Amino acid sequence: MNGRDPGALREVAALFLKLGVTGFGGPAAHIAMMRDEVVRRRRWLTDQQFLDLLGATNLIPGPNSTEMAIHVGYARAGRAGLLLAGICFIVPAMLIVLALAWTYGRYGATPTAGWLLYGVKPVIIVIVLQALVALGRAALKTVPLAVLAAAVLALYLAGIDELMLLAAATALMLLMRRPRGQAVMLLGAAPLAMAGPALAAPPAQTSLLMMFAIFVKIGAVLYGSGYVLLAFLRSDFVVHLGWLTERQLLDAVAVGQFTPGPVFTTATFIGYLLGGAPGALLATAGIFLPAFVFVAATHPFIHRLRRSPAAAAALDGVNAASLALMAGVTVQLGRAAIVDGWTAAIALAAGIVLWRRPVNSAALVAAGAVLGLLLGR
């Protein structure tokens, strides 16, 4: 697809603006909604192509669902699509979080969205399960891949680090088809830095330039869930610099969790607390900038990997492990989402609707939100 095609660019912008507004539930839900839109509804990609992009995002640090949006934009409309998809996915969430940060700064509390999420979360679980089934047909093409996925899922639920599981799955599939040296070479190319250096003594006042640099560092080295993000933020902004209190940090992470779009917009909230609107913009740009750089650098090589027998074997292992990790997150989310009879009924109804007819996942999320708000009255 020509990156200068205005029709493709408009399609990319419209899709990711919509997902930026309706994408509740975190990375697994975002990826499931993207798959619904770009594979099932619009047919921009096949399930195999989508899986290869998903595998690639798991090998680089940064926010997975944002990187998936950037990859899809690149695939559909070239480098211009890369920028447009990422910006359109991030900006709606950033604006929502900015409004909440202003409210927090003025009134000292964040508005809650408990009843809205009460109805949305069960719907999201069903949407993710539907995506897992469809992607599983493409990813688990052989018995060894299915066994590998089951083993990764069990180990993840037992508490084993997800990056270690991805690396082990990649090496195992490569060793099954190629000599050991190639597996070592492939794994050696993966980033090894899992955390940046600790900062020195705290400065007397907030520096927007230092804040921007910290968020760039976090975006460039962070693997894992929102809990890992919390650890990075606490280390830098609470412990080393003393710019935030523990309560402010937890409020910032909570806002990132219950608003739509990328969880990394937690940075927007922190940036606003530290430097107003300019601080919010700098923090958001800093934490997401590495994702654009990493995707631009790796995207051209994904199709070449699929053509190489050794690299394709490794990619199959990454895809199977990625799917298993997505399933593990869904199990954890399901425990928190389906908590009583009403949430079970919402999940069942959403499952029946998806089973009987192809419904837009964003519309289903909106219906869940309405039900949650009605039940909370």
CSV table of C-alpha atoms in Angstrom, one decimal:
chain,number,residue,atom,x,y,z
A,1,MET,CA,0.0,0.0,0.0
A,2,ASN,CA,1.4,3.4,-1.0
A,3,GLY,CA,2.1,5.4,2.2
A,4,ARG,CA,0.9,8.6,0.4
A,5,ASP,CA,-2.5,7.2,-0.5
A,6,PRO,CA,-4.9,9.6,1.2
A,7,GLY,CA,-7.7,7.0,1.3
A,8,ALA,CA,-5.5,4.5,3.2
A,9,LEU,CA,-4.4,7.3,5.6
A,10,ARG,CA,-8.0,8.3,6.3
A,11,GLU,CA,-8.9,4.7,7.0
A,12,VAL,CA,-6.0,4.4,9.4
A,13,ALA,CA,-6.8,7.7,11.2
A,14,ALA,CA,-10.5,6.8,11.5
A,15,LEU,CA,-9.9,3.3,12.9
A,16,PHE,CA,-7.3,4.2,15.5
A,17,LEU,CA,-9.2,7.3,16.7
A,18,LYS,CA,-12.1,5.0,17.3
A,19,LEU,CA,-10.0,2.5,19.1
A,20,GLY,CA,-8.3,5.2,21.1
A,21,VAL,CA,-11.8,6.2,22.4
A,22,THR,CA,-13.3,2.8,22.9
A,23,GLY,CA,-10.2,0.7,23.8
A,24,PHE,CA,-10.9,-0.1,27.4
A,25,GLY,CA,-9.3,-3.1,29.2
A,26,GLY,CA,-5.5,-2.9,28.6
A,27,PRO,CA,-3.2,-4.4,25.9
A,28,ALA,CA,-4.9,-7.8,25.5
A,29,ALA,CA,-8.2,-6.2,24.9
A,30,HIS,CA,-6.8,-3.6,22.5
A,31,ILE,CA,-5.1,-6.3,20.5
A,32,ALA,CA,-8.3,-8.4,20.3
A,33,MET,CA,-10.2,-5.3,19.1
A,34,MET,CA,-7.5,-4.5,16.5
A,35,ARG,CA,-7.7,-8.1,15.2
A,36,ASP,CA,-11.5,-7.8,15.0
A,37,GLU,CA,-11.1,-4.6,12.9
A,38,VAL,CA,-8.1,-5.3,10.6
A,39,VAL,CA,-8.4,-9.1,10.1
A,40,ARG,CA,-12.1,-9.9,10.4
A,41,ARG,CA,-13.9,-6.8,9.3
A,42,ARG,CA,-11.5,-4.8,7.0
A,43,ARG,CA,-9.3,-7.7,5.8
A,44,TRP,CA,-6.2,-5.5,5.8
A,45,LEU,CA,-4.2,-8.5,7.2
A,46,THR,CA,-4.5,-12.2,7.5
A,47,ASP,CA,-4.4,-13.9,10.9
A,48,GLN,CA,-0.9,-15.1,10.2
A,49,GLN,CA,0.3,-11.6,9.3
A,50,PHE,CA,-1.3,-10.2,12.4
A,51,LEU,CA,0.4,-12.9,14.5
A,52,ASP,CA,3.8,-12.1,13.0
A,53,LEU,CA,3.3,-8.4,14.0
A,54,LEU,CA,2.2,-9.4,17.5
A,55,GLY,CA,5.3,-11.6,17.8
A,56,ALA,CA,7.5,-8.7,16.8
A,57,THR,CA,6.0,-6.4,19.3
A,58,ASN,CA,6.7,-8.9,22.1
A,59,LEU,CA,10.4,-8.9,21.2
A,60,ILE,CA,10.9,-5.2,21.7
A,61,PRO,CA,10.3,-3.1,24.8
A,62,GLY,CA,7.5,-0.6,25.1
A,63,PRO,CA,3.7,-0.6,25.1
A,64,ASN,CA,2.5,-3.7,23.1
A,65,SER,CA,-0.9,-2.5,21.9
A,66,THR,CA,0.5,0.9,20.8
A,67,GLU,CA,3.3,-0.8,18.9
A,68,MET,CA,0.7,-3.1,17.3
A,69,ALA,CA,-1.3,0.0,16.2
A,70,ILE,CA,1.9,1.5,14.8
A,71,HIS,CA,2.7,-1.8,13.0
A,72,VAL,CA,-0.8,-2.0,11.5
A,73,GLY,CA,-0.6,1.6,10.3
A,74,TYR,CA,2.8,0.9,8.7
A,75,ALA,CA,1.5,-2.2,6.9
A,76,ARG,CA,-1.6,-0.3,5.6
A,77,ALA,CA,-0.2,3.1,4.7
A,78,GLY,CA,3.6,3.1,5.0
A,79,ARG,CA,5.6,5.4,7.2
A,80,ALA,CA,2.9,8.1,7.2
A,81,GLY,CA,0.5,5.4,8.4
A,82,LEU,CA,3.0,4.4,11.1
A,83,LEU,CA,2.9,8.0,12.5
A,84,LEU,CA,-0.8,8.5,12.0
A,85,ALA,CA,-1.9,5.2,13.6
A,86,GLY,CA,0.2,5.8,16.7
A,87,ILE,CA,-0.8,9.4,17.2
A,88,CYS,CA,-4.5,8.7,16.6
A,89,PHE,CA,-4.4,5.8,19.1
A,90,ILE,CA,-2.6,7.8,21.8
A,91,VAL,CA,-4.1,11.3,21.5
A,92,PRO,CA,-7.7,10.5,22.6
A,93,ALA,CA,-6.5,8.8,25.8
A,94,MET,CA,-4.0,11.6,26.4
A,95,LEU,CA,-6.8,14.2,26.2
A,96,ILE,CA,-9.0,12.2,28.6
A,97,VAL,CA,-6.2,11.7,31.1
A,98,LEU,CA,-5.3,15.4,30.8
A,99,ALA,CA,-8.8,16.4,31.7
A,100,LEU,CA,-8.7,14.0,34.7
A,101,ALA,CA,-5.4,15.4,35.8
A,102,TRP,CA,-6.7,18.9,35.7
A,103,THR,CA,-9.7,17.8,37.8
A,104,TYR,CA,-7.3,16.1,40.2
A,105,GLY,CA,-5.1,19.1,40.5
A,106,ARG,CA,-8.0,21.4,41.1
A,107,TYR,CA,-10.1,19.2,43.4
A,108,GLY,CA,-7.6,16.7,44.8
A,109,ALA,CA,-9.4,13.6,43.7
A,110,THR,CA,-10.0,11.6,40.5
A,111,PRO,CA,-13.5,10.8,39.2
A,112,THR,CA,-14.2,7.1,39.4
A,113,ALA,CA,-15.6,5.0,36.6
A,114,GLY,CA,-16.3,1.9,38.6
A,115,TRP,CA,-19.8,1.2,37.3
A,116,LEU,CA,-18.8,1.8,33.7
A,117,LEU,CA,-16.0,-0.7,34.0
A,118,TYR,CA,-18.3,-3.1,35.8
A,119,GLY,CA,-20.2,-3.6,32.6
A,120,VAL,CA,-17.2,-3.2,30.2
A,121,LYS,CA,-14.8,-5.7,31.7
A,122,PRO,CA,-17.0,-8.9,31.2
A,123,VAL,CA,-17.5,-7.8,27.5
A,124,ILE,CA,-13.8,-7.4,27.0
A,125,ILE,CA,-13.1,-10.9,28.4
A,126,VAL,CA,-15.4,-12.3,25.7
A,127,ILE,CA,-13.9,-10.2,22.9
A,128,VAL,CA,-10.4,-11.4,23.9
A,129,LEU,CA,-11.5,-15.0,24.1
A,130,GLN,CA,-12.9,-14.8,20.6
A,131,ALA,CA,-9.6,-13.4,19.3
A,132,LEU,CA,-7.7,-16.1,21.1
A,133,VAL,CA,-9.7,-18.8,19.4
A,134,ALA,CA,-9.3,-17.3,16.0
A,135,LEU,CA,-5.5,-16.5,16.4
A,136,GLY,CA,-5.0,-19.9,17.9
A,137,ARG,CA,-6.0,-21.6,14.6
A,138,ALA,CA,-3.3,-19.7,12.8
A,139,ALA,CA,-0.6,-19.8,15.5
A,140,LEU,CA,-0.9,-23.4,16.7
A,141,LYS,CA,-0.4,-25.1,13.4
A,142,THR,CA,1.3,-28.2,14.8
A,143,VAL,CA,1.2,-30.4,17.9
A,144,PRO,CA,4.6,-29.2,19.2
A,145,LEU,CA,3.4,-25.5,18.9
A,146,ALA,CA,0.2,-26.4,20.8
A,147,VAL,CA,2.2,-28.1,23.5
A,148,LEU,CA,4.6,-25.2,23.7
A,149,ALA,CA,1.7,-22.7,24.1
A,150,ALA,CA,0.2,-24.8,26.9
A,151,ALA,CA,3.5,-25.0,28.7
A,152,VAL,CA,4.1,-21.3,28.4
A,153,LEU,CA,0.6,-20.6,29.7
A,154,ALA,CA,1.1,-22.9,32.7
A,155,LEU,CA,4.5,-21.4,33.5
A,156,TYR,CA,3.2,-17.8,33.2
A,157,LEU,CA,0.4,-18.6,35.6
A,158,ALA,CA,3.0,-20.1,37.9
A,159,GLY,CA,4.8,-16.7,38.0
A,160,ILE,CA,7.7,-17.2,35.5
A,161,ASP,CA,8.9,-14.0,33.9
A,162,GLU,CA,7.2,-13.4,30.5
A,163,LEU,CA,10.4,-12.3,28.7
A,164,MET,CA,12.2,-15.5,29.8
A,165,LEU,CA,9.3,-17.5,28.4
A,166,LEU,CA,9.4,-15.7,25.1
A,167,ALA,CA,13.2,-16.2,24.8
A,168,ALA,CA,12.9,-19.9,25.8
A,169,ALA,CA,10.1,-20.5,23.3
A,170,THR,CA,12.0,-18.8,20.5
A,171,ALA,CA,15.2,-20.9,21.2
A,172,LEU,CA,13.3,-24.1,21.6
A,173,MET,CA,11.6,-23.8,18.2
A,174,LEU,CA,14.8,-22.8,16.5
A,175,LEU,CA,16.7,-25.7,18.1
A,176,MET,CA,14.1,-28.1,16.8
A,177,ARG,CA,14.9,-27.1,13.2
A,178,ARG,CA,18.4,-25.5,13.2
A,179,PRO,CA,21.8,-25.9,15.0
A,180,ARG,CA,22.2,-24.4,18.4
A,181,GLY,CA,24.4,-21.6,17.2
A,182,GLN,CA,21.6,-19.9,15.3
A,183,ALA,CA,19.4,-19.9,18.3
A,184,VAL,CA,22.1,-18.2,20.3
A,185,MET,CA,22.6,-15.6,17.6
A,186,LEU,CA,18.9,-14.8,17.5
A,187,LEU,CA,18.5,-14.5,21.2
A,188,GLY,CA,21.7,-12.4,21.4
A,189,ALA,CA,20.0,-9.8,19.2
A,190,ALA,CA,17.2,-9.3,21.8
A,191,PRO,CA,17.6,-6.3,24.1
A,192,LEU,CA,19.1,-7.3,27.4
A,193,ALA,CA,18.7,-4.1,29.4
A,194,MET,CA,15.6,-4.4,31.6
A,195,ALA,CA,16.1,-1.2,33.6
A,196,GLY,CA,18.0,2.1,33.3
A,197,PRO,CA,20.6,3.4,35.7
A,198,ALA,CA,19.4,4.9,39.0
A,199,LEU,CA,19.4,8.6,39.1
A,200,ALA,CA,21.8,10.5,41.3
A,201,ALA,CA,20.8,12.9,44.2
A,202,PRO,CA,17.4,14.5,43.6
A,203,PRO,CA,17.5,18.1,42.2
A,204,ALA,CA,16.0,21.0,44.1
A,205,GLN,CA,13.1,21.4,41.7
A,206,THR,CA,11.3,19.7,38.9
A,207,SER,CA,13.1,19.8,35.6
A,208,LEU,CA,10.9,19.2,32.5
A,209,LEU,CA,14.0,18.2,30.5
A,210,MET,CA,15.0,15.6,33.1
A,211,MET,CA,11.4,14.4,33.3
A,212,PHE,CA,11.3,14.0,29.5
A,213,ALA,CA,14.6,12.0,29.6
A,214,ILE,CA,13.2,9.7,32.3
A,215,PHE,CA,10.1,8.9,30.3
A,216,VAL,CA,12.2,8.2,27.2
A,217,LYS,CA,14.3,5.8,29.2
A,218,ILE,CA,11.3,4.0,30.6
A,219,GLY,CA,9.7,3.7,27.1
A,220,ALA,CA,13.0,2.3,25.8
A,221,VAL,CA,13.6,-0.4,28.3
A,222,LEU,CA,10.3,-1.5,29.8
A,223,TYR,CA,8.9,-4.9,29.2
A,224,GLY,CA,5.9,-6.3,31.0
A,225,SER,CA,2.7,-5.2,32.5
A,226,GLY,CA,1.4,-2.1,34.2
A,227,TYR,CA,2.8,-3.4,37.4
A,228,VAL,CA,6.3,-3.2,35.9
A,229,LEU,CA,5.5,0.4,34.8
A,230,LEU,CA,4.5,1.2,38.4
A,231,ALA,CA,7.9,-0.1,39.7
A,232,PHE,CA,9.8,2.1,37.2
A,233,LEU,CA,7.8,5.2,38.0
A,234,ARG,CA,8.1,4.7,41.8
A,235,SER,CA,11.8,4.2,41.6
A,236,ASP,CA,12.4,7.4,39.6
A,237,PHE,CA,9.8,9.8,40.7
A,238,VAL,CA,9.0,8.8,44.3
A,239,VAL,CA,12.2,7.2,45.7
A,240,HIS,CA,15.1,8.9,43.8
A,241,LEU,CA,13.7,12.3,43.0
A,242,GLY,CA,10.9,12.8,45.5
A,243,TRP,CA,8.8,14.6,42.9
A,244,LEU,CA,5.6,12.5,43.7
A,245,THR,CA,4.0,11.0,46.8
A,246,GLU,CA,3.0,7.4,46.9
A,247,ARG,CA,-0.6,8.4,46.7
A,248,GLN,CA,-0.1,10.6,43.7
A,249,LEU,CA,1.7,7.8,41.9
A,250,LEU,CA,-1.1,5.2,42.7
A,251,ASP,CA,-3.8,7.7,41.5
A,252,ALA,CA,-1.8,8.3,38.3
A,253,VAL,CA,-1.6,4.5,37.6
A,254,ALA,CA,-5.3,4.1,38.4
A,255,VAL,CA,-6.3,6.7,35.9
A,256,GLY,CA,-4.2,5.0,33.2
A,257,GLN,CA,-5.9,1.7,34.0
A,258,PHE,CA,-9.6,2.9,33.8
A,259,THR,CA,-9.4,5.2,30.9
A,260,PRO,CA,-9.5,3.9,27.3
A,261,GLY,CA,-6.4,3.6,25.1
A,262,PRO,CA,-2.8,2.9,26.1
A,263,VAL,CA,-2.0,2.4,29.8
A,264,PHE,CA,1.2,4.4,29.3
A,265,THR,CA,-0.9,7.6,29.3
A,266,THR,CA,-0.2,7.4,33.1
A,267,ALA,CA,2.8,9.5,31.9
A,268,THR,CA,0.4,12.2,30.8
A,269,PHE,CA,-1.1,12.4,34.3
A,270,ILE,CA,2.3,12.6,36.0
A,271,GLY,CA,3.6,15.1,33.5
A,272,TYR,CA,0.6,17.4,34.3
A,273,LEU,CA,1.2,17.1,38.0
A,274,LEU,CA,4.9,18.0,37.6
A,275,GLY,CA,4.7,20.7,34.9
A,276,GLY,CA,1.1,21.5,33.8
A,277,ALA,CA,0.0,21.1,30.2
A,278,PRO,CA,3.6,21.4,28.8
A,279,GLY,CA,4.8,18.7,31.2
A,280,ALA,CA,1.9,16.4,30.2
A,281,LEU,CA,2.8,16.8,26.5
A,282,LEU,CA,6.5,16.2,27.1
A,283,ALA,CA,5.9,13.2,29.3
A,284,THR,CA,3.5,11.6,26.8
A,285,ALA,CA,6.0,12.2,23.9
A,286,GLY,CA,8.9,10.9,25.9
A,287,ILE,CA,7.3,7.5,26.9
A,288,PHE,CA,5.9,6.8,23.5
A,289,LEU,CA,8.8,8.0,21.3
A,290,PRO,CA,10.8,4.8,21.6
A,291,ALA,CA,7.9,2.7,20.3
A,292,PHE,CA,7.8,4.6,17.0
A,293,VAL,CA,11.6,4.2,16.7
A,294,PHE,CA,11.6,0.5,17.4
A,295,VAL,CA,8.7,-0.3,15.1
A,296,ALA,CA,10.1,1.8,12.2
A,297,ALA,CA,13.4,-0.1,12.7
A,298,THR,CA,12.0,-3.7,12.9
A,299,HIS,CA,8.9,-3.6,10.7
A,300,PRO,CA,10.7,-4.0,7.3
A,301,PHE,CA,12.4,-7.2,8.5
A,302,ILE,CA,9.3,-9.1,9.6
A,303,HIS,CA,8.3,-10.4,6.2
A,304,ARG,CA,11.9,-11.4,5.5
A,305,LEU,CA,11.9,-13.4,8.7
A,306,ARG,CA,8.9,-15.4,7.5
A,307,ARG,CA,10.8,-16.3,4.3
A,308,SER,CA,13.8,-17.7,6.2
A,309,PRO,CA,13.2,-21.2,7.5
A,310,ALA,CA,15.2,-20.7,10.7
A,311,ALA,CA,13.8,-17.3,11.5
A,312,ALA,CA,10.2,-18.5,10.6
A,313,ALA,CA,10.7,-21.3,13.1
A,314,ALA,CA,11.7,-18.8,15.8
A,315,LEU,CA,8.8,-16.6,14.9
A,316,ASP,CA,6.4,-19.5,15.2
A,317,GLY,CA,7.7,-20.0,18.7
A,318,VAL,CA,7.3,-16.4,19.6
A,319,ASN,CA,3.8,-16.4,18.2
A,320,ALA,CA,2.8,-19.4,20.2
A,321,ALA,CA,4.3,-18.0,23.4
A,322,SER,CA,2.7,-14.6,22.7
A,323,LEU,CA,-0.7,-16.2,22.4
A,324,ALA,CA,-0.2,-18.1,25.6
A,325,LEU,CA,0.8,-15.0,27.5
A,326,MET,CA,-2.3,-13.2,26.1
A,327,ALA,CA,-4.4,-16.2,27.4
A,328,GLY,CA,-2.7,-16.0,30.8
A,329,VAL,CA,-3.5,-12.3,31.1
A,330,THR,CA,-7.1,-13.0,30.1
A,331,VAL,CA,-7.4,-15.6,32.9
A,332,GLN,CA,-6.1,-13.0,35.4
A,333,LEU,CA,-8.4,-10.3,34.0
A,334,GLY,CA,-11.4,-12.7,34.1
A,335,ARG,CA,-11.0,-13.3,37.8
A,336,ALA,CA,-11.3,-9.5,38.3
A,337,ALA,CA,-14.0,-9.0,35.7
A,338,ILE,CA,-16.6,-11.7,36.4
A,339,VAL,CA,-17.3,-11.3,40.1
A,340,ASP,CA,-21.0,-11.9,40.5
A,341,GLY,CA,-24.2,-13.0,38.7
A,342,TRP,CA,-24.6,-9.7,36.8
A,343,THR,CA,-21.1,-9.7,35.3
A,344,ALA,CA,-21.5,-13.4,34.5
A,345,ALA,CA,-24.8,-12.6,32.7
A,346,ILE,CA,-23.2,-9.7,30.8
A,347,ALA,CA,-20.3,-12.0,29.7
A,348,LEU,CA,-22.7,-14.7,28.6
A,349,ALA,CA,-24.9,-12.3,26.7
A,350,ALA,CA,-21.9,-10.9,24.9
A,351,GLY,CA,-20.7,-14.4,24.0
A,352,ILE,CA,-24.1,-15.3,22.6
A,353,VAL,CA,-24.1,-12.1,20.5
A,354,LEU,CA,-20.6,-12.7,19.1
A,355,TRP,CA,-21.4,-16.4,18.4
A,356,ARG,CA,-24.6,-15.7,16.5
A,357,ARG,CA,-23.6,-12.6,14.4
A,358,PRO,CA,-20.4,-10.6,13.6
A,359,VAL,CA,-20.8,-7.5,15.8
A,360,ASN,CA,-18.3,-4.6,15.9
A,361,SER,CA,-16.4,-5.0,19.2
A,362,ALA,CA,-16.5,-1.3,19.9
A,363,ALA,CA,-20.3,-1.3,19.8
A,364,LEU,CA,-20.3,-4.3,22.2
A,365,VAL,CA,-18.0,-2.4,24.6
A,366,ALA,CA,-20.3,0.6,24.4
A,367,ALA,CA,-23.3,-1.6,25.2
A,368,GLY,CA,-21.4,-3.1,28.2
A,369,ALA,CA,-20.7,0.4,29.5
A,370,VAL,CA,-24.3,1.4,29.2
A,371,LEU,CA,-25.4,-1.7,31.1
A,372,GLY,CA,-22.8,-1.0,33.8
A,373,LEU,CA,-24.0,2.5,34.3
A,374,LEU,CA,-27.7,1.4,34.4
A,375,LEU,CA,-26.9,-1.2,37.1
A,376,GLY,CA,-25.1,1.4,39.1
A,377,ARG,CA,-28.1,3.8,39.3
